[in-house]
Tab-separated table of C-alpha atoms in Angstrom:
chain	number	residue	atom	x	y	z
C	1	UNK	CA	121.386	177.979	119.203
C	2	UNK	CA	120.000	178.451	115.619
C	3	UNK	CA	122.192	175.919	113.492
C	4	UNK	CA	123.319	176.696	109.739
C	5	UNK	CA	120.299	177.595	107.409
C	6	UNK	CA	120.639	176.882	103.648
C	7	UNK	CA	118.043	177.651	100.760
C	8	UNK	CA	116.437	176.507	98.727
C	9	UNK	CA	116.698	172.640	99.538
C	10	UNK	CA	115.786	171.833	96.200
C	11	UNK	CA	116.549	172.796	92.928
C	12	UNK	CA	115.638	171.303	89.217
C	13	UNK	CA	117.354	173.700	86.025
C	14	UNK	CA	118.006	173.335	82.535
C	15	UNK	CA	121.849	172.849	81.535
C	16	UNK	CA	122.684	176.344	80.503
C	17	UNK	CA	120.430	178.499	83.259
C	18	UNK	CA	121.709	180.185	85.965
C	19	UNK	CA	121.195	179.270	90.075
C	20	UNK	CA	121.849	180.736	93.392
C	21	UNK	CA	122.174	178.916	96.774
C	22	UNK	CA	121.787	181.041	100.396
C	23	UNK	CA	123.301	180.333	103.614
C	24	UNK	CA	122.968	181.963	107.079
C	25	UNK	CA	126.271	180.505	109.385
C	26	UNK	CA	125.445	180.315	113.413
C	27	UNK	CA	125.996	183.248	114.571
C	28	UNK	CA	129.248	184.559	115.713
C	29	UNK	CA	131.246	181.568	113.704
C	30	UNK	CA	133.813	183.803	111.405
C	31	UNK	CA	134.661	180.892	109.100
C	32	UNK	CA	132.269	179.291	106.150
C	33	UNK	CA	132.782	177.018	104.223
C	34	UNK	CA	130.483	175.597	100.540
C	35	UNK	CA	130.881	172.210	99.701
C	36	UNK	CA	129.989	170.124	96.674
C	37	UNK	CA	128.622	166.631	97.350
C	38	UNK	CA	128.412	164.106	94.702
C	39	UNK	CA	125.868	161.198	95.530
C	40	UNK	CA	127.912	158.614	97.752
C	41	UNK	CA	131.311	160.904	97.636
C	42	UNK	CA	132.485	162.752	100.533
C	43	UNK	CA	132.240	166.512	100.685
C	44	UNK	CA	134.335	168.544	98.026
C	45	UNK	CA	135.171	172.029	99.278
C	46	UNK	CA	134.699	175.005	96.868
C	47	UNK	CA	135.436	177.970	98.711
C	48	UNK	CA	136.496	179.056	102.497
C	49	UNK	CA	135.610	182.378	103.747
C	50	UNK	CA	137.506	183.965	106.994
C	51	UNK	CA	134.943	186.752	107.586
C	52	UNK	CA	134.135	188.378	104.504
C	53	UNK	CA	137.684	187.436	103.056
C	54	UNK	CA	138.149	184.144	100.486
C	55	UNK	CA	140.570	182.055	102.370
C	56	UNK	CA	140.907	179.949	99.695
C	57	UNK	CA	138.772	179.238	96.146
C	58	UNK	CA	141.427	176.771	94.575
C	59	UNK	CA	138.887	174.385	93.525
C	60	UNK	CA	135.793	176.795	92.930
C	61	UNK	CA	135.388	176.477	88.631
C	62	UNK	CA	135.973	180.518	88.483
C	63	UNK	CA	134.650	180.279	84.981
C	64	UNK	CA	130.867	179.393	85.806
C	65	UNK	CA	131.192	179.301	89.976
C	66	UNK	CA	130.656	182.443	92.012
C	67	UNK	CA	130.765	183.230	95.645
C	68	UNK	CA	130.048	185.677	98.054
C	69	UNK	CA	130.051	186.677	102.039
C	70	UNK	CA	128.513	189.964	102.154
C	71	UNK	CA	129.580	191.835	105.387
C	72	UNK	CA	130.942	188.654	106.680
C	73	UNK	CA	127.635	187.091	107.635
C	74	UNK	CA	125.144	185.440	104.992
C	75	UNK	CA	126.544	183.994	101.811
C	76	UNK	CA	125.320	183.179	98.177
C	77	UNK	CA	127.106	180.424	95.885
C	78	UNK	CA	125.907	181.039	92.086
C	79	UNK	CA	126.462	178.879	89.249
C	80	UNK	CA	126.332	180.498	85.464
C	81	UNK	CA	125.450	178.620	83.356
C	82	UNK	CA	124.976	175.514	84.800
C	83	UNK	CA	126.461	171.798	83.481
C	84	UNK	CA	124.594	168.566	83.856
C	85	UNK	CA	128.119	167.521	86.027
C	86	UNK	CA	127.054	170.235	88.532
C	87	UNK	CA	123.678	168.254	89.823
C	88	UNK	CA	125.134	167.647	93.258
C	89	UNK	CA	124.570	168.389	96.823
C	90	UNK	CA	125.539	171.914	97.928
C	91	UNK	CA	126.573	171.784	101.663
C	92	UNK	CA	127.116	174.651	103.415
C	93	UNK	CA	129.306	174.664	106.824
C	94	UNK	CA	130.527	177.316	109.407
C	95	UNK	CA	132.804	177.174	112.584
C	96	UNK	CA	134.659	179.402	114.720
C	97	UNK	CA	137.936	180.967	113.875
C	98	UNK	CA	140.933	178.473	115.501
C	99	UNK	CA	142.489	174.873	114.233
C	100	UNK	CA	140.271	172.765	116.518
C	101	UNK	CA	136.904	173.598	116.286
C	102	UNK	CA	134.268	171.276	114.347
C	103	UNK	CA	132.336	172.310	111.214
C	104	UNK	CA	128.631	172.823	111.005
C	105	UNK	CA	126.376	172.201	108.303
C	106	UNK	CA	123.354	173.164	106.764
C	107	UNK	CA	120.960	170.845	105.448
C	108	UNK	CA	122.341	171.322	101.343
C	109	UNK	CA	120.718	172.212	98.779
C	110	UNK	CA	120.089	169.654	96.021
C	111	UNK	CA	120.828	170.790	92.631
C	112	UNK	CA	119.337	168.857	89.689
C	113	UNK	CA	120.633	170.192	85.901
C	114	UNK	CA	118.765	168.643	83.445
T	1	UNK	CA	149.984	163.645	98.880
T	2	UNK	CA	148.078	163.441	101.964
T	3	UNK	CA	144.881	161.343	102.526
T	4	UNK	CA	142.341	159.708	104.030
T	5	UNK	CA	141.162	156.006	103.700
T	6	UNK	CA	137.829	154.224	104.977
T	7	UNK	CA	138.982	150.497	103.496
T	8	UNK	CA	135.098	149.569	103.567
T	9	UNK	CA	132.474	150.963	101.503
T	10	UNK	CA	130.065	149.545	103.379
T	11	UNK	CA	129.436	147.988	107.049
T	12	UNK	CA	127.024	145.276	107.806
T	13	UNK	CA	126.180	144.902	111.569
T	14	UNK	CA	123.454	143.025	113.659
T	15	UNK	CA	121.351	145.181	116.070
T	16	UNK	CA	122.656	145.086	119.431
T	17	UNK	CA	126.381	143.942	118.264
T	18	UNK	CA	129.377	146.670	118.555
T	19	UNK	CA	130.280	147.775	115.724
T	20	UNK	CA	133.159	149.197	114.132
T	21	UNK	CA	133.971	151.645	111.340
T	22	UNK	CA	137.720	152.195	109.771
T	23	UNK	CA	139.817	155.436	109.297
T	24	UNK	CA	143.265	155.822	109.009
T	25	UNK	CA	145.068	158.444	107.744
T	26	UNK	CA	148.394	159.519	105.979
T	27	UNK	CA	149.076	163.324	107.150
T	28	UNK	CA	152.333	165.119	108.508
T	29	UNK	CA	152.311	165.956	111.797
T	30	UNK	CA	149.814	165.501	114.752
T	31	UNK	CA	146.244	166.207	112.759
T	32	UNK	CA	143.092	166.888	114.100
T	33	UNK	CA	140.769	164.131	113.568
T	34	UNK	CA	136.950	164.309	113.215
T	35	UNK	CA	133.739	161.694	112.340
T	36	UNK	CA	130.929	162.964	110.937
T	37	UNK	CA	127.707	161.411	109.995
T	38	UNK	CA	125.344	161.559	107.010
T	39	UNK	CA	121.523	160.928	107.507
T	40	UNK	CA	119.505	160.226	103.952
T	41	UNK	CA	118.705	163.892	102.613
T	42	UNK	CA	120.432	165.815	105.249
T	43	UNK	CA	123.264	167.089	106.186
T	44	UNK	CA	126.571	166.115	107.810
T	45	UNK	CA	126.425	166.200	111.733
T	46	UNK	CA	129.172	166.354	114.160
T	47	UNK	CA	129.665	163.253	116.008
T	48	UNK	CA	133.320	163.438	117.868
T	49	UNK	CA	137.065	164.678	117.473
T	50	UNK	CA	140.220	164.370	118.782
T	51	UNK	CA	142.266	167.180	119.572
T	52	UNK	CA	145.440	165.666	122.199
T	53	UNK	CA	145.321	163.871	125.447
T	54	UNK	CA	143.104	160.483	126.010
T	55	UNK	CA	142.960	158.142	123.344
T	56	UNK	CA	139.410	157.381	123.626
T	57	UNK	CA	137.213	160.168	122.648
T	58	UNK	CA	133.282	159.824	123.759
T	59	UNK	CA	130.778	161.835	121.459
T	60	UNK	CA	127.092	162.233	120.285
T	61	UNK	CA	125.015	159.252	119.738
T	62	UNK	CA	126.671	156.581	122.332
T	63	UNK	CA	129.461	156.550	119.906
T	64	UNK	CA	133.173	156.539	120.623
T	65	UNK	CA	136.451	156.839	118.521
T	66	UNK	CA	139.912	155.235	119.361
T	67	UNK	CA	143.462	157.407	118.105
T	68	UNK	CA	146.396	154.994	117.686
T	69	UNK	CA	149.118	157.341	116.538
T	70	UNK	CA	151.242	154.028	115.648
T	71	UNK	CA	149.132	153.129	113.578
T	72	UNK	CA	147.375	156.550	112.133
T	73	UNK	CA	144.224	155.073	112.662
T	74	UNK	CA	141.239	156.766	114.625
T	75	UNK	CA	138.406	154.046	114.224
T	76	UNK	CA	134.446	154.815	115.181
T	77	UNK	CA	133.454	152.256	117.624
T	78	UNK	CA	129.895	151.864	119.570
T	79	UNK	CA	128.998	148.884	122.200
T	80	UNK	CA	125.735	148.513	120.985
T	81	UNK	CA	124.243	149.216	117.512
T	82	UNK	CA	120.986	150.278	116.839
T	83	UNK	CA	118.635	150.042	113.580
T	84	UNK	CA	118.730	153.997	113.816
T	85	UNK	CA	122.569	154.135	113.826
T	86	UNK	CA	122.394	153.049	109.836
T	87	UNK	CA	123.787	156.364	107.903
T	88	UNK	CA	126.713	157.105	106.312
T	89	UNK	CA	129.812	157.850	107.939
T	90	UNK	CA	132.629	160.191	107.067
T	91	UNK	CA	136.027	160.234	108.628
T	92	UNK	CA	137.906	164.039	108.392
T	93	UNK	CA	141.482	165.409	109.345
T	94	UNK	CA	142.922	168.134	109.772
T	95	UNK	CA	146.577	169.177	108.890
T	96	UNK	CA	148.115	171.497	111.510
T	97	UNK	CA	149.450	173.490	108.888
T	98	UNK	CA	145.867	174.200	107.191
T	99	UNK	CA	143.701	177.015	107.022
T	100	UNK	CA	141.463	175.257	108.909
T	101	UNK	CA	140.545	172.719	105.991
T	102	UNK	CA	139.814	168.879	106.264
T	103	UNK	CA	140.680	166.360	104.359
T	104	UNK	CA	137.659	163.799	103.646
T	105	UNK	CA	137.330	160.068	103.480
T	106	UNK	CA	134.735	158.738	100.980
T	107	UNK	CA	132.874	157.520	103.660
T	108	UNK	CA	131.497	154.120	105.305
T	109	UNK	CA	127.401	153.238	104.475
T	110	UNK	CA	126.693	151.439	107.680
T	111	UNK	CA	123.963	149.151	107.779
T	112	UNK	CA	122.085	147.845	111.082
T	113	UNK	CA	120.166	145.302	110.768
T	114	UNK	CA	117.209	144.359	113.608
């Protein structure tokens, strides 16, 4: 079983550009989740898709953070325009719909805003 | 508010010793409760979880997790440590009443030394 695939791995921008980050879930797993990791901080989540539905984006930044789940498979997270504070890790995770079923992850993409 | 603590930022064991890494947790209800772990430049990975029914939960790795409801505590144990065992390690529960979101600890950097 292919696990959660994420791209690019690595990113370097200027404060002020824009970036986008892919992710493909495992297959068949209706929930996805994007983190935000900060160096040494545990996982921060941004935005929960149920299918192609937000489930909840209470902590996405609306103002600069966008996200997508197009047809309830693939998903893009972009940032416009991009802060120094956003250099982070950007984790993506999917599992299957129902309260006790683990997360997957993606390797993250590292975002450096310079 | 509910939370989750790992009281040590860091773990210092001796290859070959058991070692031991903290959780507890203040959350209504009977959570689900996860342990995840962190390799350098990759993503998290599923190690175990507890769902209901024995106390001792076996997952990936040789590792093993004790619940103790009394206590809200669902510590990482292992009998035997090795050097490759040295990550970091991230504690997660889940509310009952959540749309399927975990709450993170800041995670444990444990350290095996040969």
């Amino acid at each position: 079983e292919a696990g959660v695939a994420q791209s690019p791995r690595y990113k370097i921008i200027e404060k002020r550009q824009s970036v986008a980050f892919w992710c493909n879930p495992i297959s068949g797993h209706a929930t996805l989740y994007w983190y935000q990791q900060i160096l040494g901080q545990g996982p921060k989540l941004l935005i929960q898709f149920q299918n192609n539905g937000v489930v909840d984006d209470s902590q996405l930044p609306k103002d600069r953070f966008s996200a997508e789940r197009l047809k309830g498979v693939d998903s893009t997270l972009k940032i416009q325009p991009a802060k120094l504070e956003d250099s982070a890790v950007y984790l993506c995770a999917s599992s299957q719909a129902g309260t006790g079923y683990e997360q997957y992850f993606g390797p993250g993409t590292r975002l450096t805003v310079t | 508010a509910q939370s989750v603590a790992q009281p040590e930022d860091q773990v210092n064991v001796a290859e070959g010793n058991p070692l031991t890494v903290k959780c507890t947790y203040s959350v209504s209800g009977n959570p689900y409760l996860f342990w995840y772990v962190q390799y350098p430049n990759r993503g998290l990975q599923f190690l175990l979880k507890y769902i209901t029914g024995d106390n001792l939960v076996k997952g990936s790795y040789g590792f093993e997790a004790e619940f103790n409801k009394s206590q809200t505590s669902f510590h990482l144990k292992k009998p035997s440590a090795l050097v490759s065992d040295s990550a970091l390690y991230f504690c997660a529960v889940r509310p009952l009443d959540s749309n399927y979101q975990l709450i993170w600890g800041a995670g444990t950097k444990l350290i095996i030394k040969p």
